[in-house]
Tab-separated table of C-alpha atoms in Angstrom:
chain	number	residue	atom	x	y	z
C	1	UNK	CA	35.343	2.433	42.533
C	2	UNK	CA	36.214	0.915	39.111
C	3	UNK	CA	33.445	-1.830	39.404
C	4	UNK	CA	34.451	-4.632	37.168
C	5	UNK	CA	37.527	-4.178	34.905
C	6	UNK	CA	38.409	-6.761	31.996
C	7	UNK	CA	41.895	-7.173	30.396
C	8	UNK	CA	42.755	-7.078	28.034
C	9	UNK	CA	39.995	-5.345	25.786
C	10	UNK	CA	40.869	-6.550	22.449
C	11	UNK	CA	43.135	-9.567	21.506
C	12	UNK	CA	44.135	-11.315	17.770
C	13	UNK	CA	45.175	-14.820	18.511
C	14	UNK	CA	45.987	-17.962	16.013
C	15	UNK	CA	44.905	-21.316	15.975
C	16	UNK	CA	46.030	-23.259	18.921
C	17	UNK	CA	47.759	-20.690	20.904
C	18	UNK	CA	46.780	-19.967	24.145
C	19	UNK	CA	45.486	-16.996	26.618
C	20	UNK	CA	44.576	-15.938	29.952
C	21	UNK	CA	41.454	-12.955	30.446
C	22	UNK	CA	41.128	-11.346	33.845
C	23	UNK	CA	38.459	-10.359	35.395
C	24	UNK	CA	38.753	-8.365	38.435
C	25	UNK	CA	36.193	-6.322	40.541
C	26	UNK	CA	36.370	-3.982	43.547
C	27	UNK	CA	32.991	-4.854	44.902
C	28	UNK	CA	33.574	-7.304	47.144
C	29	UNK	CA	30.823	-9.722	45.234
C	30	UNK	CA	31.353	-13.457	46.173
C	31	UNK	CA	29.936	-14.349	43.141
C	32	UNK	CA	31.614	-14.344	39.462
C	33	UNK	CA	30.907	-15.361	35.622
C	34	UNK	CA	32.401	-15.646	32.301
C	35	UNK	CA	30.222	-15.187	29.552
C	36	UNK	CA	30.131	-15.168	25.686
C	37	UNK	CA	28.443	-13.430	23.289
C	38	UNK	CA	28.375	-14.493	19.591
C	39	UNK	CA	26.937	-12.594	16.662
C	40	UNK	CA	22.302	-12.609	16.861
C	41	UNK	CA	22.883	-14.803	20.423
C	42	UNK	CA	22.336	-13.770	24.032
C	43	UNK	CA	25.203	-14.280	26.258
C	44	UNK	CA	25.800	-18.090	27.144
C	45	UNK	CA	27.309	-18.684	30.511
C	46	UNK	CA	30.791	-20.583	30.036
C	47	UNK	CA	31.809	-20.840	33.624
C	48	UNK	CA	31.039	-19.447	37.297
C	49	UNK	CA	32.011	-19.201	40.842
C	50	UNK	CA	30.124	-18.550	43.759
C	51	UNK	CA	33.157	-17.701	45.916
C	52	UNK	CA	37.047	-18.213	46.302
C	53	UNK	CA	38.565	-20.923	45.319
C	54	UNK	CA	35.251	-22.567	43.760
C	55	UNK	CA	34.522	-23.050	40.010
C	56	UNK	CA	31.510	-24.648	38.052
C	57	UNK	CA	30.720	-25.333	34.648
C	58	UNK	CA	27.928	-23.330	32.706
C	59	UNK	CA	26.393	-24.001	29.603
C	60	UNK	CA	28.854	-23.522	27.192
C	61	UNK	CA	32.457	-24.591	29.008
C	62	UNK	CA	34.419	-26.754	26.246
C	63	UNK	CA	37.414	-25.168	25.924
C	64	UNK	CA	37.976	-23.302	28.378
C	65	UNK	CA	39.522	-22.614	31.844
C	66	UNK	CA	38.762	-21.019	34.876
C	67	UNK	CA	40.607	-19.835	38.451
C	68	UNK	CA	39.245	-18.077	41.258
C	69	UNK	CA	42.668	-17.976	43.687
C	70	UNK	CA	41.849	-14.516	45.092
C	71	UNK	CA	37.773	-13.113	45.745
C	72	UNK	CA	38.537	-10.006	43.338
C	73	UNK	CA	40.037	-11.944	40.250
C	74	UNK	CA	38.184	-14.473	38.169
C	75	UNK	CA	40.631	-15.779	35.115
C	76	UNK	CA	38.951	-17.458	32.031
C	77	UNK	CA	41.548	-19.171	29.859
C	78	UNK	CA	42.183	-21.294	26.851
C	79	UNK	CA	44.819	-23.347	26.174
C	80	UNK	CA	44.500	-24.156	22.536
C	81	UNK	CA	42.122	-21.449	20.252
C	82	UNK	CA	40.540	-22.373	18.228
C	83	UNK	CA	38.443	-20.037	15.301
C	84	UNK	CA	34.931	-21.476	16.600
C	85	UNK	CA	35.971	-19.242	20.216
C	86	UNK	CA	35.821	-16.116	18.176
C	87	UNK	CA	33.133	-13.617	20.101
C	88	UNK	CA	33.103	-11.178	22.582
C	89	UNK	CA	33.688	-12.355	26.403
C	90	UNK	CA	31.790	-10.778	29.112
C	91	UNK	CA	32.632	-10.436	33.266
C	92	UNK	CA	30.145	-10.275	35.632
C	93	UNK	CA	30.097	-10.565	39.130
C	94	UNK	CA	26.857	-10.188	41.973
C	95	UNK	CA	26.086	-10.991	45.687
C	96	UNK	CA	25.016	-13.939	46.753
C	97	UNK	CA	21.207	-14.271	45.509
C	98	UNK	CA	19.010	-13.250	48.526
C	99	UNK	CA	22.561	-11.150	49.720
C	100	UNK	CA	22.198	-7.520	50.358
C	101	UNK	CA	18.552	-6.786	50.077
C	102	UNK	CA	17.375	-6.041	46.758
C	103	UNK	CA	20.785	-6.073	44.892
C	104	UNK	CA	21.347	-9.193	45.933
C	105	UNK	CA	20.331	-10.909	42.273
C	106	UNK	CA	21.924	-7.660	40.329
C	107	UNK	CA	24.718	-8.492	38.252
C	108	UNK	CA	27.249	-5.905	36.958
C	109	UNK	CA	28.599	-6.562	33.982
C	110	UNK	CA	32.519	-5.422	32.804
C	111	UNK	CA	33.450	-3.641	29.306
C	112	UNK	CA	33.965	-7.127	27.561
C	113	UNK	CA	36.897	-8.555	25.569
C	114	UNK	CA	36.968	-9.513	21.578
C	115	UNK	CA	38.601	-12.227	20.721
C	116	UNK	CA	39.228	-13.288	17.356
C	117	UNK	CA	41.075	-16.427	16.716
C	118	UNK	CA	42.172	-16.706	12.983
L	1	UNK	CA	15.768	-26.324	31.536
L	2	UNK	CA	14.460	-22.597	31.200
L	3	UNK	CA	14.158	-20.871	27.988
L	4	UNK	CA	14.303	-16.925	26.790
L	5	UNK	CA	12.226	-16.065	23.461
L	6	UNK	CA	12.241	-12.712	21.867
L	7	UNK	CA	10.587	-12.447	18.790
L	8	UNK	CA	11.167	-9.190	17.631
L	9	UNK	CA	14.892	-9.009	15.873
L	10	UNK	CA	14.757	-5.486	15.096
L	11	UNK	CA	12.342	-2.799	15.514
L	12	UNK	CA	12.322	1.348	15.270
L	13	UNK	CA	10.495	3.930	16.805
L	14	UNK	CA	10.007	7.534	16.412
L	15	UNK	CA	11.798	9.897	18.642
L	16	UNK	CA	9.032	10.491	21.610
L	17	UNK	CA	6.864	8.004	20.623
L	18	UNK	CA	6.207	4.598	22.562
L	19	UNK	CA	7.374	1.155	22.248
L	20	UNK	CA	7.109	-2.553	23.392
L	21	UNK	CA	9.632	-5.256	23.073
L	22	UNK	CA	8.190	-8.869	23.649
L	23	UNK	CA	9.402	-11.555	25.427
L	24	UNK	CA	8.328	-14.579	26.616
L	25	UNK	CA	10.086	-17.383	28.438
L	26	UNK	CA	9.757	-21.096	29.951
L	27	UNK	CA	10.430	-22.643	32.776
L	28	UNK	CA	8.553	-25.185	35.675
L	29	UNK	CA	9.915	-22.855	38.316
L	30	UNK	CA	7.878	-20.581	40.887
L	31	UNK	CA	10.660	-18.636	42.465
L	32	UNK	CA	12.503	-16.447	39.781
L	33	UNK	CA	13.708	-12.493	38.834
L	34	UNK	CA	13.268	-11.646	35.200
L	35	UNK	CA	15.375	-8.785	33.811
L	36	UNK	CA	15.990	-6.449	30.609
L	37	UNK	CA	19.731	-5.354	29.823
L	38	UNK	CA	20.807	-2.644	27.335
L	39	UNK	CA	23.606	-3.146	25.019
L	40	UNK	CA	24.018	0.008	23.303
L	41	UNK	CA	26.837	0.270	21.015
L	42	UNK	CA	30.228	0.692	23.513
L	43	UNK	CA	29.024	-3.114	24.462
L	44	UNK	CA	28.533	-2.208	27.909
L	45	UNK	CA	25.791	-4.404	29.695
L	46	UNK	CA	23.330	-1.892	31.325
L	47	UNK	CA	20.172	-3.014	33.696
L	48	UNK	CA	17.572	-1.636	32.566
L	49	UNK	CA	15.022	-3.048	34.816
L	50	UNK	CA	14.112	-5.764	36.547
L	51	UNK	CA	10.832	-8.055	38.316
L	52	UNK	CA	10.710	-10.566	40.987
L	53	UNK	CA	8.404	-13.239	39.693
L	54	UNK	CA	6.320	-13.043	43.492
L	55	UNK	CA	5.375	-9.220	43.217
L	56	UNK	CA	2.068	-9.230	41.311
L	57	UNK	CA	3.165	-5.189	40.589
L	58	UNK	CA	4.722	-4.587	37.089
L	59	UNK	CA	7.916	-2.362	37.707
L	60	UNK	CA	8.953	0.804	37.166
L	61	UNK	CA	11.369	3.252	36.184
L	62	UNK	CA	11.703	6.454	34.984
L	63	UNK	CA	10.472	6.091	31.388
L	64	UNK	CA	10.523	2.220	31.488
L	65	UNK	CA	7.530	-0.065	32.460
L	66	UNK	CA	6.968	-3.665	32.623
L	67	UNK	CA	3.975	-5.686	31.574
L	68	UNK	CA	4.595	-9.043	33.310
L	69	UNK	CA	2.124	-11.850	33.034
L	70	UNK	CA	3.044	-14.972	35.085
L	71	UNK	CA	0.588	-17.345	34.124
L	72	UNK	CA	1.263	-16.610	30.462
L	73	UNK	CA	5.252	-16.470	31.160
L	74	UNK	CA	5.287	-12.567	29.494
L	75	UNK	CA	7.818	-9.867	30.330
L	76	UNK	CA	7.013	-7.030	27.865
L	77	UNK	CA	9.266	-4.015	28.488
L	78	UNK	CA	7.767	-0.652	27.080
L	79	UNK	CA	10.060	2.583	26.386
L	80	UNK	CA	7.637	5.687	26.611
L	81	UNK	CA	8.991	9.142	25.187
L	82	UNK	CA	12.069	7.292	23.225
L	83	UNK	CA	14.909	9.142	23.018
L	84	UNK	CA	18.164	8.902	20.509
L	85	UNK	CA	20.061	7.672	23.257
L	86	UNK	CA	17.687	4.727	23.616
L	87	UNK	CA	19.071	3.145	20.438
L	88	UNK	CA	20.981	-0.431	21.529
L	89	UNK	CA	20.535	-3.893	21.817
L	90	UNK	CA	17.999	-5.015	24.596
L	91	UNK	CA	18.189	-8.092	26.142
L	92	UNK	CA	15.493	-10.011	28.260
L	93	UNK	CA	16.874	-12.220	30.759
L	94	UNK	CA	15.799	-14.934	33.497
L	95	UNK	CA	17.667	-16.232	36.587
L	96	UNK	CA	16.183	-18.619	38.788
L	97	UNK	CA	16.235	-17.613	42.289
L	98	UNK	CA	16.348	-21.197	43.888
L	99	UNK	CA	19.161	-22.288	41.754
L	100	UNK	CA	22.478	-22.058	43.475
L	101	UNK	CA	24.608	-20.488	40.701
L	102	UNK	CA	22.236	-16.961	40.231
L	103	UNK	CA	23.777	-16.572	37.038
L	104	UNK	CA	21.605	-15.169	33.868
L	105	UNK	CA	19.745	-16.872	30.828
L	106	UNK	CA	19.550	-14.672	28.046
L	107	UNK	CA	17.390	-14.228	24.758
L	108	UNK	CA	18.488	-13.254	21.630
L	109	UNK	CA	17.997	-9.677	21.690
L	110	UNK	CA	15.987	-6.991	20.304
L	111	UNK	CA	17.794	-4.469	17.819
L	112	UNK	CA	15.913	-0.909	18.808
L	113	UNK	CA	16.595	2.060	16.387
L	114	UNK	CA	15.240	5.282	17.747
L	115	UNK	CA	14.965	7.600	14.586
L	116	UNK	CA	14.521	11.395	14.927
């Protein structure tokens, strides 16, 4: 049981090229988030889905991407860098809120990815 | 929209001793879970702890309590017997249980340095 995996773990991109970060996790959770954390912040949500197929916008979603083709795999991406997207992207996925008794509003979070755009 | 406050950027504690990180946050909801995440330095995201906002009963575990005041919107977490391995990043975080999305609102985290 890997939980929730990220890929790649590291990544150097320029200005204006583009990227794709998986997410996947083994947990059967319907629900799944993308995440970013920037240097003295919290983690700001950038995008979410609360099942297959289905994608919403969080706070922070200019920019960016998302696809959620299979329930496992939740792909952030962004089609032109830019520096200002530098930080450190986090996975998370849960059950449904009120789903499986008291885990239901647990989230587990993957290993994160950092991103620097230059 | 709700808010996460933690006014503490750093702070250190003795190894053994006791500490309390504040946190306050704001919101016009009723129905909500409150949470405090670990960040130590590999970056994982670790729960630490959590409180549903209807349970009057601050929670528990192992060496890590809860003071939560509702009517004053306070979630104080307090590390008893610190230990090296206690040094990270702690995060307090709210979700909103009648929202649809579940997802997490974080503050801007608490540097803890456990010094032996």
């Amino acid at each position: 049981n890997a939980g929730v995996t990220q890929t790649p773990k590291f990544r150097v991109l320029k200005t204006g090229q583009s990227m794709t970060l998986l997410c996947a996790q083994d947990m059967n959770h319907e629900y799944m988030y993308w995440y970013r954390q920037d240097p003295g912040m919290g983690l700001r949500l950038i995008h979410y889905s609360v099942g297959e197929g289905t994608t919403a916008k969080g706070e922070v979603p200019d920019g960016y991407n998302v696809s959620r083709l299979k329930k496992q795999n939740f792909l952030l991406g962004l089609e032109s860098a830019a520096p200002s997207q530098t930080s450190v992207y986090f996975c998370a996925s849960s059950y449904p809120l009120g789903g499986s008794g008291r885990r239901g509003n647990e989230q587990f979070f993957g290993p994160g990815t950092r991103l620097t755009v230059l | 929209a709700q808010t996460v406050t933690q006014s503490q950027p750093e702070m250190s504690v003795q190894e053994a001793e006791t500490v309390t990180l504040s946190c306050t946050y704001d919101t016009s909801e009723n129905n909500y879970y409150l949470f405090w995440y670990k960040q130590p330095p590999s970056r994982q995201m670790i729960l630490v702890i959590r409180q549903e906002a209807y349970k009057q009963q601050n929670a528990t575990e192992n060496r890590f309590s809860v003071n939560f005041q509702k009517a004053a919107k306070s979630f104080s977490l307090k590390i008893s017997d610190s230990q090296l391995g206690d040094t990270a990043m702690y995060f307090c975080a709210f979700m909103n249980y009648g929202g649809s999305q579940g997802n997490l609102i974080f503050g801007k985290g608490t540097k803890l340095s456990v010094k032996p």
